[in-house]
Every structure is written in C-alpha cells, then in structure tokens.
C-alpha cells in the first residue's frame, strides 16, 4: 500500500464529491428564483440514490468481472454491497480497493446530476428520482465499464481479467470521462428535452438567472473539484497527476478567455455567466484529453471549447429545444470537442504517450476517439429516451401547467427558496400547539 | 385626472401592459405586493412544521389617466387581467387633483 | 515520518476546519433574515476563541499526561502554548505531533459551534463567547480526553501512558466522535434551551428559513469536510481510511433517502430542508460507527438515523422546547442512534474488528456503547446547564425582548445581512469627512 | 519521487486555486448589489488570463535561469509553454516540477485578484484585464523570482543555479509571500486608487456591503485555502508543514479576536465584517512568519495584525483615498506587520531556525525583513502607478460617471446579480424566434 | 367606496388582519415600505464606518371599504396597530370613485 | 389634507428628503417600484440570449401634507427630483378625507 497515493485518491474522491453540490448551486443560481430548490434537489437526489446504488451493485456492474468477456458489462452481483471486499486481504502496492470504489462513486453521482440542468422547472421530482436510478443502472454503470475498466494483466502481459471495450479493444483515450461522463450526460439531457418538451412560455418569459453570485460560487467549486476529477484519475500522485493538473488549469483558463471574447465580439460585452460557462466548457473538453496533451495543447483545446460552446448554446433557440441550462451545448458539445481534438493535439511527450495528427501521428487515434464518442452518444441517447418516454407514458414525468405556473419549488417541495422579509405566514395549528400553552412557555423565559 | 390602481395576478402584467399600449397609455408604475382575499394561499413544510401561507403574491399597477380615458382604461385593465379564477384582483379609480411631470414641470394631461 | 500519512492528516484537518464555516452557513440560512449574521458569528467566535484556547491549554488538557491515571483529564499546562512541542525531536514513524494537534483542534472548534443552532435569535453575543470558552474548557477538553486519548503502549504491550476512560477502560467504539462531538454538543444544546427559553412568539411567527440555497451550500461543505472528519480519524492513509470514507458516503446517502421518504409519507412532499437534514443526520450517526460496520451496515445505520431524526425533530413543538435549528433532534438523537447501533451492526470484517449483535457478537459491545453515550450525555447536560445558568444569573445570557423584536443582527452586531436595494442610509459625519472636501475629492477624478 | 509530498503539494495547489473564487465572493459581497458581478469578474479574469500567461512565460520568468546572475528575473522564454518540461526526465526525489508549477501558478493568479478590491465599482473591465496581464508580467513574475526562487546547490554546497536576491542574497524570511503577495498587491492597490480616484459620491452613498453571508463564505474559503498556501509552501508533508499549519490557524484566530475587541471598544459592538476582516488580516500577517515562529508567536503576530488593521482601515477616509475594500488597510498593512514582526518573534526552535529580537537574536533579521518589504513596496507602487496611468491616459481606465450611476454590472457586463422577482423583462425577438413557432412548440409538450 | 391606507409596524400586520377579519373585512393588499418620521432609525457599523440608517421598515396596508364601514375599519386598524410607542404609523382615508372586481366585473360594494 | 405621491429616480430620494426637511416636512413613506414610461430600459445578455428590460427601477414617495402646504411641497419635490433627463418621474396630489396618527389617535393636521 502506498500511503501517498492513497491520500491522493481519497482526497480526490472528496473533491469530486464536492462537485455535485457545486453543480447544484451552479445550476440553481441559473433558474428563476421559484425553481431554485427543485434544481438543487435533483442533484441532491443523485447523491442520495446513486450513492446507495453504487454500493449495492453499481461498482460491481462497472468493475466486476466482465460478463462474457466482451467488454460490455461487469457482473453486477459479484460485489453486491461491497461485502466481498470488506476485510479481504488487499495486497495492492498502490491504493486500497475501497479508495477506488469511493473515487468512482463520485463520478457516477455527478454524471446523473449533470443531466438535470436540461429540464429546469418542469420535471416532477418523483419521476426524476426514478429516472436517476434507472439511468444510472442501465446507462452509466455499463458505459463506465466500457471506458474505465482496464484489462488486468500479469507480468508476462497476458490478460487475466477483461475490461471494457472502449478502454481496451478500441483504445480510445478518455482519461477522466469525456465520453463516459460528459457525452453520456449530454446525450441523456437531449433525450429528456425531446421527451419533456420546453417550459411553458419558453423562450419568452422563462426568466433570467436569479442569482449569479451563486452560479459563480458553483463554478468555483466545480473547478476546484475538477482537479480531483482529472488529476485524481491518475490514481497515483506523481508526474502524470501533476501534468494533468496543469492542463486542467490552463484548459479552463483559455476557455474562459475564449468565451468572453466571443461575447465581446458578438454582443459587445463579456458577461459573468459567459465567463463561468467558459470555465465549465473548458473543463469538460480537457477532461478526456488532459493526460494526452502538452500545456500548449490544453490551451488550444480549451480555447476551441470555449468558443465552440459559446456558439453552440445560441443554437438551441434556433433548433427549438429548451435545453434549459445548456447541458447539451456545454457538456455534449464540449465533450465531443475534447474527445475528438485528442486525435489532433495528442503529443507523445505527454503522459499518455500517443501522437495525434498535429504531432506527427496519423489519423489512427482520431477515428478511435470518434468511434468511442459516437458509441456512447447513441447508446445514451436511445436508452435515455426510452426510459424517459416510458416514465412519461406511465406515471407522467412532466409537471402540469398549473405547477409550472405557480413554480416547481412550491408544487413539488412545498418550499420557497428565499424569505428576505418576514410578513405573511403563520404556523398551522397542529405544530403550533394551543395558544395558551405557548404563552405559558413564554412566561418561563428567565 | 384620475389614478387607476390595479392589483392583479403577477403573470397578467404583460397582458395588461399590452392592452394599455393599444389605448396609447405607455406609462405606469408597478410594485410587488402581497394580497389577502378569497384566494387561498398554499402550505409550506419545514422539517414537519407546516406553515400556512395565506398571502398571495400580486402586482400592483398604478396608471395616471385623463378623465375622459379613465373608463376605457379601466375596462381594458379588467378584461386583460381576467382569468376568471378567484384571485384575479381589484381595480379602483381615485380622483387626482394635480399631476406634474418632474422633468419639465408640465401639469395636467400634458404630464402623463 | 510518513509523508503520505502526514499529507492525509493535514488535508483532513483543513477539511474539518471548513466544516465550521459550512455549519455557519447551514445554520445561517435556516434562521430569519434579520438573525443570519448572529448565527454566523456564533460559529466564527468558536473558530477564534477555541482556536486560541486549544493552543494555550486545550490540547494539553485533552492529550497531556493523564492526571492521576484515572482517565478523566490530561495535564492542562504540560504543553501550554505547545511550546514544549516546537522543535522537539519528532521520531514518530507516522505523522508529526503538530499534524495531530491541528486535526484535533478542528474537532474542538466544530463541537462548540454545533451548539449554537439551538439558541437562534436570542443569545447575547458577549455571553455566548464566554459560554464557548467555558464550555470548551470544562466540557469539551475533558470529554475529548475520555474518548480520543488512547493509551500508549510499548512493544511488549505494557501501558506507558494512560489515556481516557471511555476509549480504553470502557472500550466503547467511537471512531470519530459520536459521543465526544455530537452527543456532547446535543446535550449542551438541550441545556441552553432549558436555560434561555424559547424565542418570543415561538412557535408562531419565528420565521421560516430565509435562504435555503445557503443551507444546501452549508450541507455540501459539511459533507465534504466530514470525509476528513471521519476518514482522517484513521490518522493514516490506508484501508481503514478508505473503508471509512465509503461508509461516510453511503451512510449520508441512505439517511437522505430515508428522511425524504418519511416526509413523503407524512407530509406528501419531500423537501429540500428535509434532504439536507437527512444528510447531516446520516453523517452524525455514521461518525462513531464508520470503522466498525460494512457498507451495508452503514446504509442501515444511515437509514435509521434519517428516519429517526425526521421523526425526532417534530417532537420539539410537542415537548415545548425551542431547539431552534434542531441540534437536539439531529445531533443528540443521531449521535445516540449511531453510537448504539454499533452494538448491533458492528462486523468483524470491518476495520474495527468487533462483532455486534446482528453479526454474531453478544450484547457486550452494546452496553459499552450505552455507558459511553450516557456518561457523556449526563456530564455535558449538567455542566452546560450550570455554565449557562450562571451566565444568565450574573451577566444575563438572553437578549431582551426589544432586541429580539428588532432583530439580533442589528442589536448585537449593528449590521444587516443583506442590502439588495440601496436607499436610505448615510455615512455618519466623522467617517465621511466634511462635505466640502468630499466634493474636492470628486473633482480629483481624472 | 515522493508520492506523499506530491499528493500534498497538488492538494495545496487546488486549495490555493479555491482562494481566488473565495476572494471573489469575499469582495463581491462587500460592494453594493449592482456592482457584485464586476467584482467577481475581476477575480475570474485573473484566473483566466494569468493562468494562461503563467504557462506561456510566467513560470519561466519567475523560475527560469537567472538573467545575468543578479537575482532580478528568470529567463522568460526558457520554459515557454512549459514545453521543455513535458516528458523531461524528472528525477527529483520530492515532487514533480509540474506540481511546483501548478502550486506557484495559483499564487500569481491570487495576487493579481487581490488588487481588484481597491477599485470597486469604477474600473472598466477591458482595461482591468489589460492591467492584470501587464502587472503580472512586469511586477509579479519578477518579484516572485526575487522572493521564491531559491539558489540550487550541489552536495558540496556550491551554488549551481542562482535564485532571487531577496530569498538568497538578502535572506529575508518570507515563507509564503508576505512581501511577494500581500505587500506587492497592497502597493498596487494603492497605486490604482491614486490613478483612478474615488467612487463618485464617496465616502457618502457608495453603499454598505450588500451580502454579508457571501462575505463570510468567501472568508471561510480563503482560510481553508490558506492552509494550502502556507503549509503547502513547505513543499513536503512533514513537521514544517504541520507547524506552519497550526500557526496559520491560531494566527487567524487571534487576529479575529483582536479585531472584534477593537470594535467592541471603539464602536460598542463586534461586527461580522470585522470578524472576517480580522481573519484575513491575521492570515496575511502570519503568511511570511508562519515557519519562523512558535504558536505563541503566531498568536502575538495575529493579534497585532488584527488590531493594527482594524485601526488602519479607519484611516482611509481621513487620508481621503477610496481603497474601497481595504486592500491597503488589510494586505499592505497586514503584510508589513507580519514581515517586520518576524524580526521580533522569530524563534530558533521553529522550523526556520532563526532567532528574532525577542528570542535572543539581534536586529539582524529585522533589517533584512525591512529591506525586503520596502524594496517590494517601492517597486510595485511605482510600476503599478505607471501601468495604470498609461492605461488611463490612452484607452481610459475609469468608468464614466453615467456608468457608475447606473451600476457597473449593467454597464460593463449587461447583467444584474440578482432577480428575486420575475416581472418585467421579455426575451428579444431574434433569440425568441417568431411567436408562432413558439406556440407550436408549446403544443408539442406530451 | 373609500380606500384606507395604513402604514404600520411590520409585526402588527397580523393583529390588524385579525381585527379586520372580526369586522368581516377579509381582503387587503400589503407591501413592504420604508418610513421616515419621528422614530429614529439605528446605526450600522462596517469596518469602523458608522452608517446612520434613518429609515424604518414598515408595512403598508391598503383596504377598500364601503363608505359606511370606513369609520369602523379605521378605528379597528388604529387600535390594533397601536403599541403606544413612536413609529406606530399613520392611517388615512381617500375617496374612491369606482371599484371593479376583475374576475367578475362586479363594481361598487359587490367588488370588495 | 392631501396625499402627495411622487415616483422619482432612486438616487434622488436623498435630495427630495432634504428639500422637504427644509420645509419642515420630516415624515414620509417610500417604496421600491418599477416604472414604465418614455425612458428606455436596458438590455441584458445571458449566453447570447438578449433580454430587453423595459422597466426602470424607481422610488415611490408618499407624503401626507396639510392643504396649505401642498403646493409648496409639490414644488419642492419637483425641483429637487429634477435632473432634466427622461425618466425623472411624476408627482401627483390626491385628496385625503382623514388622517390618524396610530400612536395617539390624533387626527387631521396634528397627525402628520
Ligand atoms: N378589500 C380589499 N382591499 C384591498 N385589496 C383587496 C381587497 N380585497 C381583495 N384585495 C386584493 O385583491 C386580490 C384578489 O382578491 P380575491 O378576493 O383573492 O379574489 P377576487 O377579487 O377574484 O374575488 C387580493 O389578493 C388582494 O390583493
Ligand atoms: N407625512 C407623512 N406622510 C407619509 N407617511 C408618513 C408621514 N409621516 C410619517 N409617515 C409614516 O409613518 C411612520 C411612523 O411615523 P413616526 O413619525 O415615526 O411615528 P408616529 O406616527 O408614531 O409619530 C413613518 O415611518 C412613515 O412611514
Ligand atoms: N401614466 C402614468 N401613470 C403612472 N406612473 C407613470 C405614468 N407615466 C409614467 N409613470 C412613471 O413615471 C416614470 C417616469 O416616466 P417617463 O415617461 O419615463 O419619464 P418622464 O416623466 O421624464 O417623461 C415611469 O418610470 C413611471 O414609473
């Protein structure tokens, strides 16, 4: 056991965990004030439900022994409840299995939460929770197996345990989840928008972000946590992690500048929401690429993602789909940009050691990247659409118009985000007790 | 000069504004208010304690109008703010003795 | 010295430090808007005062040589100001003493801050600061000695330095502070409520949470920091820390789901405040148990705490005590649930290696847990009540009614939490300078 | 390569990164609500621009081979784009070069952001971005070389590569950047205030902090990150880091108490803004001193800084300069206090091993500290003034009065921080599409 | 028809509401306002800068009442809003020429 | 008794207040409102979607004045609120039938 590596991976797991509350605030600040709580709740629900499912059978489905050796799914009940792992002799000379379990748990949780931004203000909460559970089980756990489960080999290089097909057979480079996390979530977001339709009144009158400082805070926490997400994916604390760390910094920095520039040119002024959107776009794009490029390559990919997503998010009103907080425009588009640009900017001197088109490699890596991206996109889109459609047909996924009109926080959660004044509401009888005894109580103040 | 005050549903403000614009009335002053009336509020729950919110968020619109227009404006407000459900609100008219436009000092009909 | 372990414990110390601002925001968002600052200030005061006291004599009282070898208190002046430790040869092969000092400092600070939630909107600030100092000195430092100071033994297993009675003689399992932190703070909260009485007008008209996104943010930071709190308590970065980490995740996840379920059944809708309260309840309950149970056990304990606390917080209006933000209902009840359930769910395959009733052990561990919990509860309740009562009798602890009416922020801190508009207040003469010269100044703008 | 040290430094880099969003919120909450976004944007811009510049030539200018061996500047193009470092054999037995690159990047970003607090509500955004880039290049990178670039020596103690003059020739103690970061930024802030002049209407009517909970959150994140800033500067996870960590805690704690005490005495009540200002003042002052003093020394320095800065910030209205958020009063004054008090409180038993006046050393260290402080102050003041003056003369740095009146968020970023109500704004045609098709869309909701 | 406007202490709103309910008046419209008057504000301190806040938070209540009820309502508001301390506020009555209930178009006494 | 209502630019409130203080009027009630009128609003941009904000933040001031003072107060408000630019706002005067000071029950001129 290496205590330095273990410390590193555990800290990174905590950092990635923080991304989900960060994302909740990032999204929450962007909706109108009477929908902020539902937006927060969709992410929180993922922390609750996917956290438990991961322990029950998610880890096993993603990293259990490959079923049939075809690289499509791990055996979901092998490590049910992680019971077989507790107390098992762990002779790894790097990190304990449980550290890896924890780290990967946070990825599953975050990916589900990412989707929620597409359906602001109109998804009933119960069906959302069901969707989250089904989607994690049927889409995320398998795809994580494809992308993150590496073959195990013995000293002589023979494969002793088969991993996922994208990671091993295809050998696409996706260091920290450009396909498994961002393209995956982006495709699911698109499916949800197609099934649920736009908010009533959209695009007029669905409101502006109600709390931009909250959005900035969320973005700050996301960036902070993303260092764990990317550099933690090295699973050891060494040069690879350090290079990835620097790339994660400059990728986001460059994307922020690029997005602000696009705004400056097209609309005259760089905005706060633009700047933080640029940060996220850059982080998304550098995620698959961070181990494969030099810092200059990271700047290029970041800038491409910042500019590309800034243009992409303006398309939704033209294409007429209400991807409310731009999950498609930022995560799907950004994920594609990053995944594909690996084929161009990969440098042999970077930790991954693969050369892309601009660094003297051929188009070989590019098509691997493209195949991986398309496979995840199609799988996720189809499955997500089916799950959402089924829920809509059976129990009804979409909030009714009255609920939307009144506000989803009140309808689904019986709460209001903010009460800056204090007039106008009184506690109901039952909880208040009879009046007399209250006054009795007040008398007891010494 | 009359002052027409309307307390209406928040989401009707745009419609009221449009209907007034058709009558040539462009100026008005609006504020967020809370109304008590026939319309019931809703319930909020915090850790099991239930709160009855008996106010409803409304918007209050004030429009200064010429005596001769008052009736037409009143009618326009009423019809555009109506949804037919409880809570649509009230409109009332009060006499105004004088009006001044601050910028120019103009008074009376010129001022609005 | 092991750099991996050192890195781990120092990072965990920082994580636990962040819990106190996190708690401040969690509590602050829950009060009405004109009391938010005082709520923040009660936690900040703990960071200031207990931070200093810890260095002066707190560490020494908790971890200095046992006075009389009975396991009740460390020698408070032995390491006064930590002076003896600076520059001393530190030959530990795990972590430097100062890392342990830092880590444990954060526990003391947080525990004091936890109490403040019980007395929202009505405790004068000066007396609160005094209370914090006295309580830390007379209650926390000794109890930390009981629970966290382990005997030192030499190779042959002889005790070379005696530690606290709960940790060693009783051998109750409290990995990260279910008794020392949560039952302790919960009992103190109860005592304060008894002495100070309810807010004027309670339970009618004392207001709803004024800023739920702030509450969610606080809960997110708490959960994030709690990984350091629990997994850091392993004091090394290895398998124990990793298992604890996973348990801390799923304990909270399961509790969140359980609380939401209770709300759904009893009130029809799962709420945001319920979800985050569930998180905290789960974290509290898993704290003592996290090293002793399997992930499935953690799910069970979390679910029990989530449901149990959701029911417990509804009792206060029936029992007529204004535990404003449910410190008793969440920390005392959750701490008891976790501490006692160790006796049932402890599994020999977990790092602590003890079997509870459900895993083939007898009731032996259960009564140890119960004795530890009761001892801390009683000690804390009595001492806290005495301190608070004394303060109330002498200098007056409770704010007067006028102050409560106007709002404690204005009365105690001469500030207002939010100014979203800008009308209506002018800088007073002295600070503003004479008018003439101000205009002069304005002229100097280039 | 030491994985524990590497994990430590990478985590600390992430912690220091979080300080910039933390600072943004800390500053953002302190301005009036219609300037909050611009305040956030000034910090974000530093994350974007300085992040990229650091990779391009900043690291090289600070840590490249000394130009001429005089200790004034590193060779800026030596590591252009860090290209030479990627893939280079890294045989260090502590941490990878890239970890150091990342850690130091965050210092550069934060230092630039610190300056922005002085010019709230009146600096045009474009010129600010230019200023940030020029200032980083001409002031920060060289000064970082002076203070942070240590000579490299071989086994026999001969210097193989020359570092900065303050660190080596002068041998002033500045463990984590009291001069390079705080005095540097404070002097630049002063220069900006002199060039831009006060806000229109200042000191009357420029508003009170609009969101104090946001300020407290920012301070919490700053303190949390500051553990990385100071203890990470040890670059290894061992005793030095641990001692520094404890000093960082109690320095801030003592300063908070001191500031509150000053307020209590002078104004009758301890305030929230005072408490968090005290925290920051203490952290600033302990930054240069944290490796050189004992915990008792840290308490003394913290208390001096808390009280000193509390008095200093009241001077600005007398001295008639609108240092809006007290960058001079807190960072310059606090930095000076900490840097100079090293000369008094340094203790031989602390990791730096130097004795100050109160610990039996002579005045030797004091004058070294003073020379370092004055040199950085003068250099930064002059250069910053020149850059700002040039920008003001050429493209105009200061916002026009109309912009100030309307609010800088609207003028410079076309946004408003908060929208708690939702009346009164409609989406413009282009983005909204024709009305007809919108209604069509609404019909498609299933 | 009369319009009764009251500017009262925030915490008196519930009492006013109850006293009006006893008179059978259930509808009203309220808003947050800030008042200047005899009542002194308070001082706030930010980093040593003292701000004199000379406004006091108040609540403004508007009630439309029948001519014949006006007096009783006025009296009820005054007595329920009174604490006897400076800052209790003002109540005033203005004439209303017409009132319409938006939902039904009813006018006059029917409308309130 | 008259009620003078003024809708003015937010930053003019202090000046209006001072000018009224010179006339001996110290009491007033103010509220945040939003105005539509000749003055154009502004544009906000969020991720490329442009929003036209056609309301302008204003402050609404209400002052109860004695009949004889009404004219002087009106004039003072108008001149102190004027900047000469579009958006300066309106002031209007309405008749008040009775005023009561809640604290004392005083009515009429005594009440303000
Ligand atoms: N007597 C009244 N005086 C002033 N405002 C009133 C009065 N009655 C009702 N309102 C306002 O009108 C709104 C709608 O009234 P309500 O009785 O709920 O519905 P409706 O007018 O459709 O019968 C209320 O929310 C309140 O703001
Ligand atoms: N002349 C006035 N016109 C309008 N509102 C007024 C006037 N005078 C006072 N008010 C309102 O009445 C409130 C209470 O008035 P104040 O003079 O403080 O106390 P009191 O009415 O008890 O003498 C003020 O805060 C203000 O809102
Ligand atoms: N007819 C009206 N009724 C009520 N308020 C009005 C009316 N017209 C304008 N206002 C108010 O006066 C403010 C200023 O009016 P505006 O037409 O913009 O400028 P000006 O009065 O200088 O011509 C508006 O923002 C609105 O609040």
XYZ file of N, CA, C and O in Angstrom, chain E residues 21-97:
308
model
N -60.694 41.084 10.240
C -61.479 39.875 9.997
C -62.712 39.858 10.891
O -63.798 39.450 10.482
N -62.546 40.359 12.117
C -63.700 40.409 13.015
C -64.796 41.322 12.491
O -65.974 41.122 12.775
N -64.393 42.324 11.742
C -65.377 43.220 11.133
C -65.880 42.657 9.802
O -66.636 43.307 9.083
N -65.399 41.512 9.447
C -65.860 40.908 8.200
C -65.057 41.332 6.987
O -65.344 40.930 5.862
N -63.995 42.113 7.202
C -63.161 42.522 6.068
C -62.058 41.496 5.896
O -61.269 41.282 6.801
N -62.032 40.836 4.773
C -61.015 39.819 4.580
C -59.974 40.181 3.542
O -58.864 39.691 3.565
N -60.385 41.058 2.634
C -59.429 41.382 1.571
C -58.564 42.570 1.919
O -58.993 43.505 2.589
N -57.327 42.524 1.515
C -56.455 43.690 1.640
C -55.179 43.419 0.851
O -54.919 42.295 0.428
N -54.455 44.477 0.642
C -53.214 44.361 -0.115
C -52.104 44.985 0.710
O -52.285 46.085 1.225
N -51.006 44.264 0.852
C -49.946 44.817 1.686
C -48.620 44.856 0.934
O -48.418 44.143 -0.051
N -47.743 45.733 1.383
C -46.437 45.874 0.736
C -45.397 46.293 1.759
O -45.725 46.922 2.767
N -44.154 45.922 1.490
C -43.039 46.377 2.333
C -42.661 47.793 1.942
O -42.431 48.066 0.760
N -42.581 48.661 2.904
C -42.147 50.026 2.613
C -41.149 50.471 3.682
O -40.888 49.751 4.637
N -40.618 51.634 3.455
C -39.700 52.185 4.444
C -40.200 53.545 4.861
O -40.613 54.344 4.020
N -40.181 53.795 6.138
C -40.749 55.048 6.619
C -39.723 55.973 7.251
O -38.763 55.535 7.873
N -39.941 57.261 7.010
C -39.206 58.274 7.749
C -40.206 58.959 8.663
O -41.350 59.191 8.261
N -39.798 59.340 9.835
C -40.733 60.027 10.720
C -40.042 60.399 11.996
O -38.819 60.579 12.032
N -40.824 60.484 13.028
C -40.234 60.830 14.315
C -39.326 59.724 14.825
O -38.345 59.974 15.509
N -39.728 58.504 14.514
C -38.964 57.371 15.030
C -37.548 57.377 14.484
O -37.336 57.515 13.276
N -36.590 57.252 15.377
C -35.202 57.238 14.927
C -34.862 55.863 14.373
O -35.400 54.855 14.819
N -33.974 55.835 13.443
C -33.512 54.561 12.906
C -32.434 53.997 13.809
O -32.476 54.162 15.020
N -31.476 53.353 13.233
C -30.412 52.786 14.038
C -29.089 53.003 13.333
O -29.033 53.526 12.221
N -28.029 52.590 13.988
C -26.703 52.804 13.432
C -26.110 51.467 13.020
O -26.248 50.487 13.735
N -25.489 51.421 11.877
C -24.773 50.204 11.499
C -23.299 50.557 11.322
O -22.955 51.675 10.974
N -22.458 49.586 11.605
C -21.018 49.837 11.556
C -20.363 48.827 10.631
O -20.557 47.615 10.790
N -19.639 49.303 9.645
C -18.912 48.406 8.754
C -17.463 48.813 8.723
O -17.138 49.891 8.235
N -16.616 47.961 9.247
C -15.191 48.296 9.349
C -14.986 49.696 9.882
O -14.243 50.491 9.309
N -15.690 50.019 10.928
C -15.473 51.288 11.593
C -16.229 52.459 11.004
O -16.304 53.526 11.615
N -16.795 52.289 9.815
C -17.596 53.353 9.246
C -19.003 53.213 9.797
O -19.617 52.161 9.664
N -19.496 54.250 10.424
C -20.829 54.155 11.005
C -21.857 54.726 10.045
O -21.717 55.826 9.543
N -22.871 53.952 9.806
C -23.947 54.405 8.937
C -25.179 54.665 9.770
O -25.574 53.825 10.576
N -25.766 55.822 9.554
C -26.996 56.112 10.249
C -28.130 55.678 9.338
O -28.307 56.225 8.252
N -28.862 54.682 9.751
C -29.984 54.237 8.949
C -31.199 54.978 9.455
O -31.653 54.733 10.565
N -31.694 55.925 8.656
C -32.789 56.714 9.198
C -34.143 56.294 8.665
O -35.130 56.940 8.894
N -34.181 55.190 7.954
C -35.485 54.654 7.604
C -35.796 53.488 8.530
O -34.909 52.859 9.077
N -37.059 53.251 8.660
C -37.515 52.140 9.476
C -38.404 51.278 8.588
O -39.195 51.803 7.817
N -38.217 49.981 8.655
C -39.057 49.095 7.838
C -40.499 49.141 8.335
O -40.744 48.991 9.531
N -41.416 49.360 7.439
C -42.830 49.394 7.797
C -43.620 48.547 6.801
O -43.103 48.169 5.750
N -44.853 48.317 7.131
C -45.735 47.652 6.180
C -46.887 48.578 5.825
O -47.424 49.274 6.691
N -47.194 48.584 4.572
C -48.262 49.450 4.075
C -49.448 48.564 3.739
O -49.314 47.583 3.006
N -50.587 48.887 4.301
C -51.792 48.084 4.079
C -52.826 48.928 3.355
O -53.073 50.078 3.745
N -53.407 48.369 2.315
C -54.496 49.063 1.634
C -55.764 48.233 1.747
O -55.753 47.048 1.430
N -56.836 48.876 2.156
C -58.124 48.175 2.239
C -59.193 49.030 1.584
O -59.352 50.209 1.928
N -59.907 48.417 0.689
C -61.060 49.092 0.107
C -62.252 48.800 0.996
O -62.504 47.633 1.336
N -62.969 49.831 1.387
C -64.149 49.584 2.226
C -65.330 50.416 1.770
O -65.189 51.483 1.181
N -66.425 49.892 2.088
C -67.696 50.540 1.897
C -67.729 51.847 2.697
O -67.186 51.910 3.800
N -68.381 52.890 2.152
C -68.454 54.172 2.856
C -68.899 54.006 4.310
O -68.323 54.597 5.216
N -69.925 53.185 4.457
C -70.491 53.074 5.803
C -69.575 52.362 6.779
O -69.640 52.586 7.981
N -68.722 51.501 6.257
C -67.822 50.760 7.151
C -66.544 51.524 7.455
O -65.797 51.157 8.357
N -66.291 52.546 6.663
C -64.976 53.179 6.710
C -64.563 53.534 8.131
O -63.440 53.269 8.550
N -65.487 54.118 8.834
C -65.135 54.602 10.144
C -64.768 53.473 11.096
O -63.758 53.537 11.800
N -65.578 52.432 11.070
C -65.315 51.294 11.959
C -63.979 50.644 11.620
O -63.193 50.288 12.501
N -63.728 50.516 10.330
C -62.471 49.893 9.917
C -61.296 50.753 10.354
O -60.304 50.255 10.892
N -61.427 52.027 10.131
C -60.358 52.940 10.540
C -60.052 52.762 12.021
O -58.903 52.613 12.432
N -61.118 52.755 12.793
C -60.930 52.615 14.228
C -60.261 51.282 14.585
O -59.381 51.220 15.438
N -60.688 50.241 13.913
C -60.127 48.916 14.201
C -58.641 48.867 13.849
O -57.820 48.335 14.601
N -58.309 49.447 12.721
C -56.893 49.448 12.329
C -56.078 50.205 13.364
O -55.048 49.740 13.845
N -56.546 51.380 13.709
C -55.787 52.208 14.637
C -55.588 51.478 15.961
O -54.477 51.418 16.490
N -56.663 50.880 16.463
C -56.490 50.289 17.796
C -55.650 49.017 17.745
O -54.878 48.729 18.649
N -55.741 48.273 16.659
C -54.952 47.035 16.634
C -53.492 47.296 16.283
O -52.625 46.499 16.593
N -53.217 48.415 15.630
C -51.835 48.688 15.225
C -51.077 49.452 16.296
O -49.883 49.660 16.189
N -51.789 49.847 17.326
C -51.154 50.732 18.304
C -50.299 49.969 19.312
O -50.695 48.954 19.852
N -49.106 50.475 19.553
C -48.292 49.957 20.653
C -48.045 51.092 21.637
O -47.556 50.897 22.728
N -48.341 52.317 21.184
C -48.148 53.479 22.048
C -46.761 54.085 21.955
O -46.471 55.104 22.559
N -45.914 53.426 21.155
C -44.565 53.978 21.027
C -44.421 54.740 19.710
O -45.150 54.488 18.750
N -43.447 55.632 19.668
C -43.194 56.377 18.442
C -42.956 55.395 17.295
O -42.281 54.389 17.472
N -43.538 55.697 16.135
C -43.315 54.840 14.979
C -44.497 53.939 14.684
O -44.430 53.101 13.795
N -45.578 54.139 15.394
C -46.746 53.296 15.172
C -47.376 53.518 13.807
O -48.075 52.644 13.299
N -47.123 54.685 13.233
C -47.581 54.890 11.857
C -48.820 55.734 11.700
O -49.299 56.355 12.645
N -49.297 55.759 10.465
C -50.421 56.618 10.081
C -51.475 55.774 9.378
O -51.147 54.777 8.733
N -52.682 56.249 9.438
C -53.750 55.668 8.612
C -54.466 56.825 7.941
O -54.711 57.839 8.587
N -54.733 56.684 6.672
C -55.501 57.764 6.031
C -56.551 57.185 5.089
O -56.448 56.046 4.652
N -57.548 58.012 4.836
C -58.681 57.575 4.033
C -58.811 58.489 2.822
O -58.741 59.711 2.964
N -58.943 57.855 1.657
C -59.126 58.664 0.449
C -60.393 58.192 -0.268
O -60.782 57.038 -0.146
N -61.005 59.103 -1.006
C -62.225 58.733 -1.727
C -61.910 57.865 -2.928
O -60.872 58.041 -3.564
N -62.801 56.944 -3.209
C -62.623 56.087 -4.376
C -63.851 56.252 -5.260
O -64.982 56.227 -4.771
N -63.633 56.446 -6.541
C -64.766 56.715 -7.413
C -65.416 55.432 -7.916
O -66.610 55.368 -8.096
